[in-house]
Coordinates of C-alpha atoms in Angstrom, one line a residue:
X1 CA 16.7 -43.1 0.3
X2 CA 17.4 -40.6 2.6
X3 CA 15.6 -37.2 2.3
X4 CA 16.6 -33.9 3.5
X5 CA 13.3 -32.4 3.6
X6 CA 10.1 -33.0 3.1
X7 CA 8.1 -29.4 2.6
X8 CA 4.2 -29.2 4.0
X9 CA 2.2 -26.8 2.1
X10 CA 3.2 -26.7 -2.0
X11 CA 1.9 -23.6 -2.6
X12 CA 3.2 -19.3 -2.9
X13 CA 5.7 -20.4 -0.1
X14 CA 6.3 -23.7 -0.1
X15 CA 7.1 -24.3 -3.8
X16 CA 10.3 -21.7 -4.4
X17 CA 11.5 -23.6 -1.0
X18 CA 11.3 -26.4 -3.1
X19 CA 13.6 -24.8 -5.6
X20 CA 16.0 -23.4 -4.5
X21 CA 16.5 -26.4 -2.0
X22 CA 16.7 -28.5 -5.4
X23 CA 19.1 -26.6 -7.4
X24 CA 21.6 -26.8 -4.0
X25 CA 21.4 -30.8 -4.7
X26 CA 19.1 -31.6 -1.6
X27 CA 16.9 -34.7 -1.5
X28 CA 13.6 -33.1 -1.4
X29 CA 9.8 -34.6 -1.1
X30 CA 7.1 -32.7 -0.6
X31 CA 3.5 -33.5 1.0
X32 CA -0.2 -31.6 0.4
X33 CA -3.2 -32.4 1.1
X34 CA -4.4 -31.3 -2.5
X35 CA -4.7 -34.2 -4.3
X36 CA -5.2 -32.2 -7.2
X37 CA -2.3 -30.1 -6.8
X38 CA 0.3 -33.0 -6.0
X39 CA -0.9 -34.4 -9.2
X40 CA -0.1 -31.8 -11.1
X41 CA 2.9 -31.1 -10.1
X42 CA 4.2 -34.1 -10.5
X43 CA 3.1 -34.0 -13.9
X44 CA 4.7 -31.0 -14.6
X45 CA 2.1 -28.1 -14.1
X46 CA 2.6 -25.8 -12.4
X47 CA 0.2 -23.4 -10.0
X48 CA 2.1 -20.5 -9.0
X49 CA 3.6 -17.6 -10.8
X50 CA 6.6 -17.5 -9.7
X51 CA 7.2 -21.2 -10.9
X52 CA 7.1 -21.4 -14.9
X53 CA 6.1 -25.2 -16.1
X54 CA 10.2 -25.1 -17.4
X55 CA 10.9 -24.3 -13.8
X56 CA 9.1 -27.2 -12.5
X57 CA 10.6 -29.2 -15.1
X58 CA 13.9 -29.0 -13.6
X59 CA 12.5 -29.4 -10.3
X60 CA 11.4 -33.0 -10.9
X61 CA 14.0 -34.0 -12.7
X62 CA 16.2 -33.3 -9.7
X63 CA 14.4 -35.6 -8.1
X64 CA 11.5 -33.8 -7.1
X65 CA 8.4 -35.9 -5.6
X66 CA 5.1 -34.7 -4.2
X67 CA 2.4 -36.9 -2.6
X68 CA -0.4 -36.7 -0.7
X69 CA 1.0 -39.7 1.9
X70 CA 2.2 -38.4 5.3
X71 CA 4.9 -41.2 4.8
X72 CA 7.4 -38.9 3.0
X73 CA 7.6 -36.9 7.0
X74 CA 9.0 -39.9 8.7
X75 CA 11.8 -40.1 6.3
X76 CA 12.8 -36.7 6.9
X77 CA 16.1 -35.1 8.2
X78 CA 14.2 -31.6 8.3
X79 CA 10.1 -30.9 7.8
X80 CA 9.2 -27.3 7.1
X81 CA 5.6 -26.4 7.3
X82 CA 4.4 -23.7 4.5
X83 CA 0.5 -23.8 4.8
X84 CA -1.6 -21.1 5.0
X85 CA -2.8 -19.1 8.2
X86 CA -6.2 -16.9 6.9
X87 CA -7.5 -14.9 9.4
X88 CA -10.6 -16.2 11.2
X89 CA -13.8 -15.3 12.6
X90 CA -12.4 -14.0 16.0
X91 CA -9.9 -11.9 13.9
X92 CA -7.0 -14.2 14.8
X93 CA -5.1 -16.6 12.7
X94 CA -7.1 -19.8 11.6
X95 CA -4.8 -21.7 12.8
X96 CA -6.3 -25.4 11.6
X97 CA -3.8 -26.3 8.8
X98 CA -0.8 -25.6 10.8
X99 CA -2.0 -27.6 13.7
X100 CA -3.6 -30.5 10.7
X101 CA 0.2 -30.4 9.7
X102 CA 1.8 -30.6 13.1
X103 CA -0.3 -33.6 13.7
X104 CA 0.8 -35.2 10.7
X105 CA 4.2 -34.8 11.4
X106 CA 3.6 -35.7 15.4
X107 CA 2.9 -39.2 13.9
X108 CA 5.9 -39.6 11.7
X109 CA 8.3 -38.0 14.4
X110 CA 11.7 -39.9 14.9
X111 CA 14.4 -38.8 17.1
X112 CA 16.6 -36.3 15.4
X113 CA 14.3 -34.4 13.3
X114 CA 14.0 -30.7 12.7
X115 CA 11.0 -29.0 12.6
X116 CA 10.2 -25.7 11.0
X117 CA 7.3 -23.2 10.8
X118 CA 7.3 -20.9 8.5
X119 CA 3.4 -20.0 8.1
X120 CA 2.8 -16.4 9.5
X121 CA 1.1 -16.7 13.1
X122 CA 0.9 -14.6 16.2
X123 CA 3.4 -14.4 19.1
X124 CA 4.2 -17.6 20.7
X125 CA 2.5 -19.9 18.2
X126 CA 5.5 -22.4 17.8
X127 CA 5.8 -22.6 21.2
X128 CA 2.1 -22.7 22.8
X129 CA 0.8 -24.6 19.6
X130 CA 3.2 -26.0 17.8
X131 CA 5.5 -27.8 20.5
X132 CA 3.0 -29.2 22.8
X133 CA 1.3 -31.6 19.6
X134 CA 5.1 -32.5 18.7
X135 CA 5.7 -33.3 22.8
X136 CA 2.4 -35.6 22.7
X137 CA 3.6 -38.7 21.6
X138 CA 6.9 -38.5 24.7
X139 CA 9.7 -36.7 22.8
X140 CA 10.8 -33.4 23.9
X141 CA 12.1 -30.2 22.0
X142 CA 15.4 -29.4 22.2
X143 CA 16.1 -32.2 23.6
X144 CA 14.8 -35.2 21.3
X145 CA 14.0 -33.4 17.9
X146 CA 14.7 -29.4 17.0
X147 CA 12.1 -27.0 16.9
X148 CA 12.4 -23.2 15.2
X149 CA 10.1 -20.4 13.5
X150 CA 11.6 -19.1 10.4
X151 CA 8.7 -16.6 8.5
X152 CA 8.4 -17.0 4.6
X153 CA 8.9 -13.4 3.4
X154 CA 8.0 -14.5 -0.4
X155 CA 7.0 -11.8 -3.0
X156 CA 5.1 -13.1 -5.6
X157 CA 6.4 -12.0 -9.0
X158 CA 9.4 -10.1 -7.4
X159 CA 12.0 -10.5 -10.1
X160 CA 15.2 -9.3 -7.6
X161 CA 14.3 -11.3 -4.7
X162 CA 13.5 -15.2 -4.2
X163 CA 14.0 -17.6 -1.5
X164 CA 18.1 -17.7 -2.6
X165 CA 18.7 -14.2 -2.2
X166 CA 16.4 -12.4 0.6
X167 CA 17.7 -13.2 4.2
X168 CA 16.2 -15.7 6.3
X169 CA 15.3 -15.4 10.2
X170 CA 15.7 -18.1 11.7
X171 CA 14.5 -18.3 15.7
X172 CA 14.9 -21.8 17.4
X173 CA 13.2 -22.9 20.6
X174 CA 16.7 -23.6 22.1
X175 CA 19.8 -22.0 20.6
X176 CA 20.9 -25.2 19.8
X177 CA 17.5 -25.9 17.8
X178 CA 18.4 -22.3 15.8
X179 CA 22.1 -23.9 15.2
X180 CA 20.4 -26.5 13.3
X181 CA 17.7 -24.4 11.7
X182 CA 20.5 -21.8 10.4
X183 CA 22.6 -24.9 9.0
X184 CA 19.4 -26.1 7.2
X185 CA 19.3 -22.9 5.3
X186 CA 22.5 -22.0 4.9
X187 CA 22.8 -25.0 2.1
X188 CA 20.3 -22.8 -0.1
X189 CA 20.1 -19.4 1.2
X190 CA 22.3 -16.6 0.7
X191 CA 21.9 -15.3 4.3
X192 CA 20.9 -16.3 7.5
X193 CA 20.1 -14.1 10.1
X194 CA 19.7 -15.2 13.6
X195 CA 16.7 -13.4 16.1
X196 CA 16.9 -14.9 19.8
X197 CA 14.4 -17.5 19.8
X198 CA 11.3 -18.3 17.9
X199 CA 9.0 -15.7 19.4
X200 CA 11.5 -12.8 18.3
X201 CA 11.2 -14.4 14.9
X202 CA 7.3 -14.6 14.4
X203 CA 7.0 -10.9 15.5
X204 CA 9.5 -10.1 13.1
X205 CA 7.4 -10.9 10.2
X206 CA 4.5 -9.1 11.8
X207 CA 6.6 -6.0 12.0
X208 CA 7.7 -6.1 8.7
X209 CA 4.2 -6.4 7.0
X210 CA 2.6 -3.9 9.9
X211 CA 5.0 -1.6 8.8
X212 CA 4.0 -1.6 5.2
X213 CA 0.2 -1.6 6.6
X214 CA 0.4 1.3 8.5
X215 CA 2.7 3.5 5.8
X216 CA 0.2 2.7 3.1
X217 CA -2.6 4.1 5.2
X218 CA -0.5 7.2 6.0
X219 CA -0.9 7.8 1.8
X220 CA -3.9 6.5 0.9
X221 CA -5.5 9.2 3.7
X222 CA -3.4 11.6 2.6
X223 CA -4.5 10.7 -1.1
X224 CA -8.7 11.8 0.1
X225 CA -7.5 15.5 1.8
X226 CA -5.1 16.3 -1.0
X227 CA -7.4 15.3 -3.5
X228 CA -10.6 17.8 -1.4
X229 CA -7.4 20.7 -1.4
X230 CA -6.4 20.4 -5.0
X231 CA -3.0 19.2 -4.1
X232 CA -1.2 16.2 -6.5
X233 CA 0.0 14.0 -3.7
X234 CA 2.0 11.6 -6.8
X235 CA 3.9 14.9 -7.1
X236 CA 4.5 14.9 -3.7
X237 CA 5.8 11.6 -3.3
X238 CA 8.2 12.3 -5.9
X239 CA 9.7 15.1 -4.3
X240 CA 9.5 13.6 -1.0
X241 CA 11.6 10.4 -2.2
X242 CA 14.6 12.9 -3.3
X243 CA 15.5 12.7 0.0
X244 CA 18.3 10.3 0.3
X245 CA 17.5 9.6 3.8
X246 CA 14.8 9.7 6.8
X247 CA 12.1 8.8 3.8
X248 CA 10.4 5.5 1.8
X249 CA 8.5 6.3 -0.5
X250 CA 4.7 4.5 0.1
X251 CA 2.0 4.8 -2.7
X252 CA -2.0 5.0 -2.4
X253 CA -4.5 2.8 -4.1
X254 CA -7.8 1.3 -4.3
X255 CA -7.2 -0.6 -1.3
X256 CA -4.9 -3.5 -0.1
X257 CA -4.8 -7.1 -0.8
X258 CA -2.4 -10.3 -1.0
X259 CA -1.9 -13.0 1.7
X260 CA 0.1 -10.0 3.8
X261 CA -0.7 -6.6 4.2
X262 CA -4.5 -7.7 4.8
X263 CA -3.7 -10.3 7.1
X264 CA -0.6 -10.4 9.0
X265 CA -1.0 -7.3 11.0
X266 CA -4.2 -8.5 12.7
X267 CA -2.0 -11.3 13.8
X268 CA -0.5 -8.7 16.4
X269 CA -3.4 -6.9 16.8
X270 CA -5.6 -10.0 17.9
X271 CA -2.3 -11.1 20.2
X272 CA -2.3 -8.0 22.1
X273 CA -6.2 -7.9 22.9
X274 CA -6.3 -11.4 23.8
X275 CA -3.3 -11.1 26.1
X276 CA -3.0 -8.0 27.1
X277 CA -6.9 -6.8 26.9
X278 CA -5.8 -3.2 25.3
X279 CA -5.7 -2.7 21.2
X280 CA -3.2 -2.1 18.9
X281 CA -3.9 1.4 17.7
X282 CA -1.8 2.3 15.1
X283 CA -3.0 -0.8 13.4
X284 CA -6.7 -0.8 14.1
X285 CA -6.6 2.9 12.7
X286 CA -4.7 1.3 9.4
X287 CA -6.8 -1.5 9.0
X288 CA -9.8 1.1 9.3
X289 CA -8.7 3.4 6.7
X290 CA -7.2 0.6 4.3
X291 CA -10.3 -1.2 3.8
X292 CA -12.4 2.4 3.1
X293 CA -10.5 2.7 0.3
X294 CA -12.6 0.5 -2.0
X295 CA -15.6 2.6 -1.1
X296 CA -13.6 5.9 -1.8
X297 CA -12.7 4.6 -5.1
X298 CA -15.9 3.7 -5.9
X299 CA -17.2 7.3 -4.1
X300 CA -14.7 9.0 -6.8
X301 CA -16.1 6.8 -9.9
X302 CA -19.6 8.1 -9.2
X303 CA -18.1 11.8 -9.3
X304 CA -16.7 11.3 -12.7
X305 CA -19.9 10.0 -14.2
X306 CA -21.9 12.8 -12.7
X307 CA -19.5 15.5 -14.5
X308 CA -20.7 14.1 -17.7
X309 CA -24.4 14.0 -16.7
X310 CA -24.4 10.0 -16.3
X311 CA -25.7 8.4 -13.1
X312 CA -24.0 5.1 -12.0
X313 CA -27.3 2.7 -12.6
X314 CA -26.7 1.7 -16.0
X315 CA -23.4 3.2 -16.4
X316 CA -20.7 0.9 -18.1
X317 CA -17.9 0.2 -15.9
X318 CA -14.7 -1.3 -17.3
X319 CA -12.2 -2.3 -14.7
X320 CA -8.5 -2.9 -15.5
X321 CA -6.6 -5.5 -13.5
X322 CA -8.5 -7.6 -11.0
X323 CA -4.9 -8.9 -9.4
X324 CA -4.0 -7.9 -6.1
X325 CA -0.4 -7.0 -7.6
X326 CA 0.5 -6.2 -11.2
X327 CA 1.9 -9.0 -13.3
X328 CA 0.4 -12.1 -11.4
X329 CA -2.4 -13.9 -11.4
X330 CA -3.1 -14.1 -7.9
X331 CA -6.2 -12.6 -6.7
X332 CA -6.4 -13.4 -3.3
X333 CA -7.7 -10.9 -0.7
X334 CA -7.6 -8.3 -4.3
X335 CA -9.2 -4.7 -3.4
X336 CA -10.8 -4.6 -7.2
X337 CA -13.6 -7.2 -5.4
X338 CA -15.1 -4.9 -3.0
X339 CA -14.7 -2.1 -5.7
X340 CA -16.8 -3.8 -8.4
X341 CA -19.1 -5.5 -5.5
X342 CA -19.8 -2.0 -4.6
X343 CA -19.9 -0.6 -8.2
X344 CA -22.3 -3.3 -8.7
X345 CA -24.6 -2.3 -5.9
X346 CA -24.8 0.7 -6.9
X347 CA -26.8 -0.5 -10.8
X348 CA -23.1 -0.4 -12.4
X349 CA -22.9 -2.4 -15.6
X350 CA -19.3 -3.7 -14.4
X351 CA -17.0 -5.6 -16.7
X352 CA -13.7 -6.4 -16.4
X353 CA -9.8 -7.0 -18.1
X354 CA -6.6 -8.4 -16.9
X355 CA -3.6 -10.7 -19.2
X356 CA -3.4 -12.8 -16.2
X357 CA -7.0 -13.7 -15.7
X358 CA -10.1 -14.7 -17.7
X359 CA -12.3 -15.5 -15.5
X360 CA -12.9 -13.6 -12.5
X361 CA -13.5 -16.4 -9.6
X362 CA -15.1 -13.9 -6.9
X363 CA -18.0 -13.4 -9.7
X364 CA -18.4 -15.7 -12.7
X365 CA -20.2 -14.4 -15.5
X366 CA -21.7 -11.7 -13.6
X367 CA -19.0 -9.6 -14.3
X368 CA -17.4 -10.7 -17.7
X369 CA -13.9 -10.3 -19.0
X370 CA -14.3 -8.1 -21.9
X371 CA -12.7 -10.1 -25.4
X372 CA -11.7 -7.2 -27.1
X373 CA -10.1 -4.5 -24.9
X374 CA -9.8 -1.6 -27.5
X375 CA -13.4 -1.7 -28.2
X376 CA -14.3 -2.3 -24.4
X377 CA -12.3 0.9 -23.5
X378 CA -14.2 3.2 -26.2
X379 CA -17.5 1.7 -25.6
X380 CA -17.1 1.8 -21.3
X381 CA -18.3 5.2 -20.0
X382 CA -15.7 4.9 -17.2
X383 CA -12.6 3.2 -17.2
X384 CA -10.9 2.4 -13.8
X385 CA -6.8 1.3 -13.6
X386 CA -6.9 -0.7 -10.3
X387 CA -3.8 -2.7 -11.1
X388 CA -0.7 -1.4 -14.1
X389 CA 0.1 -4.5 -15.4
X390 CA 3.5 -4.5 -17.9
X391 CA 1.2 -5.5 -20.5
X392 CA -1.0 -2.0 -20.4
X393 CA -0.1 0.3 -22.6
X394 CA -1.7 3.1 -20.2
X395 CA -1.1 6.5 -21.8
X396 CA -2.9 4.3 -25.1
X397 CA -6.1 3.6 -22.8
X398 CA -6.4 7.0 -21.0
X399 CA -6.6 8.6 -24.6
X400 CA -9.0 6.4 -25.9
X401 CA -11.2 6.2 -22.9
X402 CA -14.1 8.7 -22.2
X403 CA -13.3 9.3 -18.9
X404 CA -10.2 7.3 -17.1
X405 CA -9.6 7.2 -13.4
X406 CA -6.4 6.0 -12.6
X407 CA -6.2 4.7 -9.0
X408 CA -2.2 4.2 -10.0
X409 CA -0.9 7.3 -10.8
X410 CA 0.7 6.0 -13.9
X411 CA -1.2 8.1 -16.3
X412 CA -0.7 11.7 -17.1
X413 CA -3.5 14.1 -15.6
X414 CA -5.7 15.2 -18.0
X415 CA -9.7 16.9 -18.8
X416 CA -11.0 13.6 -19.1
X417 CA -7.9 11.6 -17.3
X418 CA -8.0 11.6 -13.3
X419 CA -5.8 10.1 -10.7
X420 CA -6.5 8.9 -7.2

């Protein structure tokens, strides 16, 4: 049989691809080195949020395979690489599961076939990286096979926007090679938009998430001096955001997390050290204030137990949502780690509650997940919001708790109720 496209990577990004390639009636296999993974899936479970086990359901019975055989590549039309890049050591992308992928399909590479990366990387990755392994074995880009760069721009638990419905770049290493990559997505995507070639398309995706990185540190600073001058900075974000122009409204919190905002603006920031030996200020200073913010949070929980006369060492400290976004179960990169790391170096008595999680993987038992959550919240001495999942009935918790920091600004300010 033929196949359309094999996906590499069946995870956050690789999975809705999956779907929505499906439900347009495309042969699709998909390939992952997690045995464990592939075999769920093909039994019906699924990993992700944003795929429900019904979900996945339909998925395989439209003919859905995944496998951990690099076979399914050679067979086909299209391969799209979705594998994480986490940043490493150096502060630059770690880079090993794109290049582990590009190998694999190196090896199953026929004449004809369209390659895609759509893994978040640096400048010039799919070109200096990427191409050169595909070139190996004596066929050339553009020429032999099609190359492009089209970034995932998934939202886990976004229930507006998908894969369907949010445009795709799409920048090809020839425009020929970004004729075929917009013609690949067009069968499933709502919109394709073109950028000029593949580096135009990686740095897209970095601007879009730097962006976000640098706005969010514009609040949460402003968050510490308005807090010092007695000023209710959720106020004035919601009379800034009247403005039906010039303005986006940004929020602070108790840090950032997720496999973006964290990440993806280092990306840039490494590629303009390493090649042109001067730093990326805006986002060095964003990335500096950012990741303070657990520390803040944690300076601010210590203040509230001191006004009622109760030191942090064998305080009890209930945290509320250990996700790195409300409604999901992901916790990767999630700033509620370094807050209860810290809370817990400091002789805290940290536990913890989410609807999404029961058993916090960064710490095990050391910090339980509290069974009863009414009880926990009149028994803690300090409740902390760090994520507003749906499921909280906040203004329920604030009144029942002895003191409640809200690091959300969902809850009304009160004597014993205090926001970020």
């Amino acid at each position: 049989m033929s196949v359309d496209v094999t996906v590499i990577g069946l995870g956050y990004v690789g999975l809705p691809l999956v779907q929505e390639a499906v439900r347009a009636g495309l042969v699709v296999r998909g390939f992952d080195i997690n045995g464990g993974v592939v075999d769920a899936l093909n039994a019906g479970h699924s990993h992700i949020d944003d795929i429900s086990d019904d979900e996945l359901a339909e998925i395989l019975s439209g003919g859905f395979e995944a496998s951990t055989d690099e076979a399914v590549i050679a067979d086909a039309d299209t391969v799209v690489i979705c594998v994480p890049t986490p940043l490493g050591e150096d502060g630059g992308p770690d880079l090993q599961a794109v290049e582990g992928s590009v190998h694999a399909i190196a090896r199953n590479l026929t004449p004809g076939t369209l390659v895609i990366l759509e893994s978040t990387t640096y400048p010039g990755t799919t070109d200096e990286v990427v191409r050169p392994i595909l070139e190996a074995g004596g066929l050339t880009a553009g020429t032999d096979f099609h190359l492009a760069f089209s970034p995932e721009r998934i939202d886990p638990g976004n229930a507006q926007f998908g894969a369907k419905n949010t445009p795709k770049v799409v920048g090809g290493y020839t425009p020929e090679c970004g004729d075929m990559a917009a013609a690949f997505y067009g069968r499933f995507v709502d919109t394709v938009v073109r950028a000029k070639g593949t580096r135009e398309a990686e740095t897209a995706k970095l601007l879009e998430n730097t962006y976000r990185h640098i706005n969010i540190a514009l609040v949460n600073e402003m968050a510490r001096f308005c807090h010092d001058l007695g000023i209710d900075l959720w106020d004035v974000i919601d009379a800034a955001k009247t403005k039906p122009f010039g303005f986006q409204a940004f929020y602070p919190g108790p840090g950032v997390g997720g496999h973006c905002i964290p990440i993806d603006p280092n990306y840039l920031s490494y590629n303009v050290r390493a090649k042109l030996g001067y730093p990326f200020r805006f986002v060095e200073l964003a990335q500096e204030i950012n990741t303070t913010m657990p520390a803040y949070v944690v300076q601010r929980a210590q203040d509230l137990l001191n006004e009622d006369a109760r030191a942090m060492r064998g305080a009890t400290v209930l945290l509320l949502g250990v996700t790195y976004k409300p409604n999901i179960a992901d916790q990767r990169e999630s700033p509620a780690v370094p807050v209860a790391r810290q809370l817990l170096d400091k002789g805290a008595d940290v536990r913890f509650h989410d609807p999404h999680v029961s058993s916090w993987s960064a710490f095990g038992d050391v910090v339980p997940c509290v069974p009863d959550l009414d009880a926990a919240v009149r028994e803690a001495d300090l409740v902390v919001l760090l994520q507003n999942h749906r499921a909280y009935d906040v203004a329920a918790l604030a009144a029942a708790s002895h003191r409640f920091f809200d690091t959300r600004g969902v809850a009304a300010p009160g004597d014993r109720v205090h926001r970020l």
